[in-house]
C-alpha positions as a printed Julia matrix, in Angstrom:
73×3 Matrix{Float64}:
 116.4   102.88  103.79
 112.91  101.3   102.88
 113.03   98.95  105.75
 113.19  101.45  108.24
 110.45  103.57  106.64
 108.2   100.39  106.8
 108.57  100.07  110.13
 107.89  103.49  110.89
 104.85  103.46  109.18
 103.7   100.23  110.95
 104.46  102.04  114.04
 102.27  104.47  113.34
  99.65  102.42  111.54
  99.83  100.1   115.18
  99.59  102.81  117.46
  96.18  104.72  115.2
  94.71  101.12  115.78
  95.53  100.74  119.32
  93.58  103.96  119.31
  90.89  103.12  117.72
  90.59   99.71  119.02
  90.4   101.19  122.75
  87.56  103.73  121.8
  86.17  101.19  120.27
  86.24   99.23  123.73
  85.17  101.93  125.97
  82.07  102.21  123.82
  81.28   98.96  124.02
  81.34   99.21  127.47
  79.88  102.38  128.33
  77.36  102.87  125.42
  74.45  100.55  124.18
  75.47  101.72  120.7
  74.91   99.18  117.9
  78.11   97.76  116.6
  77.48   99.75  113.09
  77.31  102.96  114.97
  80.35  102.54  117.21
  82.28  101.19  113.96
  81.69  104.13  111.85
  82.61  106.22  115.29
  85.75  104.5   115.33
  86.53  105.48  110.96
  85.25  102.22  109.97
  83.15  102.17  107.08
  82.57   98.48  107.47
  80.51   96.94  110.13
  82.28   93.42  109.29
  86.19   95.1   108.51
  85.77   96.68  112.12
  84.81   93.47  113.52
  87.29   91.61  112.06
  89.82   94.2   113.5
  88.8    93.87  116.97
  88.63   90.54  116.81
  91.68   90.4   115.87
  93.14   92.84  118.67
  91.32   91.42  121.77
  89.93   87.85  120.74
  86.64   88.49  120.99
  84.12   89.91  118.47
  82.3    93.27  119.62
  79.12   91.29  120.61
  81.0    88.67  122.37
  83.32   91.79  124.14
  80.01   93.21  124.96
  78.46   90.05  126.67
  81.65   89.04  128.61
  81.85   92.94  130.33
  78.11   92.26  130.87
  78.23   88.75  132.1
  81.45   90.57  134.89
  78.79   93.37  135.94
């Protein structure tokens, strides 16, 4: 059935994000990285893909991510 096949590949297409989208996070946090480095860490090749994909995710672009976490320390 193609429908279910879709879904399983969303599933797994979802969860590789969630992934990379976490890493992504923790090396915002715990790195002073640039947000081309930790973009092609993450398999972006982008700089502006990656942070429309995070945006997306958490709401926040990497930079603004970057100065909430530092604005909480």
């Amino acid at each position: 059935c193609p429908s279910k096949a879709k879904r399983i590949c969303e599933v797994r297409w979802n969860y590789a994000n969630n992934l990379r989208m976490n890493q992504a996070a923790r090396l915002l946090r715990d790195t002073d990285c640039n947000i081309h480095e930790i973009a092609a860490n993450v398999g972006y090749q982008s700089p502006a893909a990656f942070t429309n994909m995070f945006k997306n995710w958490c709401g926040l672009t990497p930079g603004q991510f970057r100065a909430q976490i530092a604005a909480e320390a």
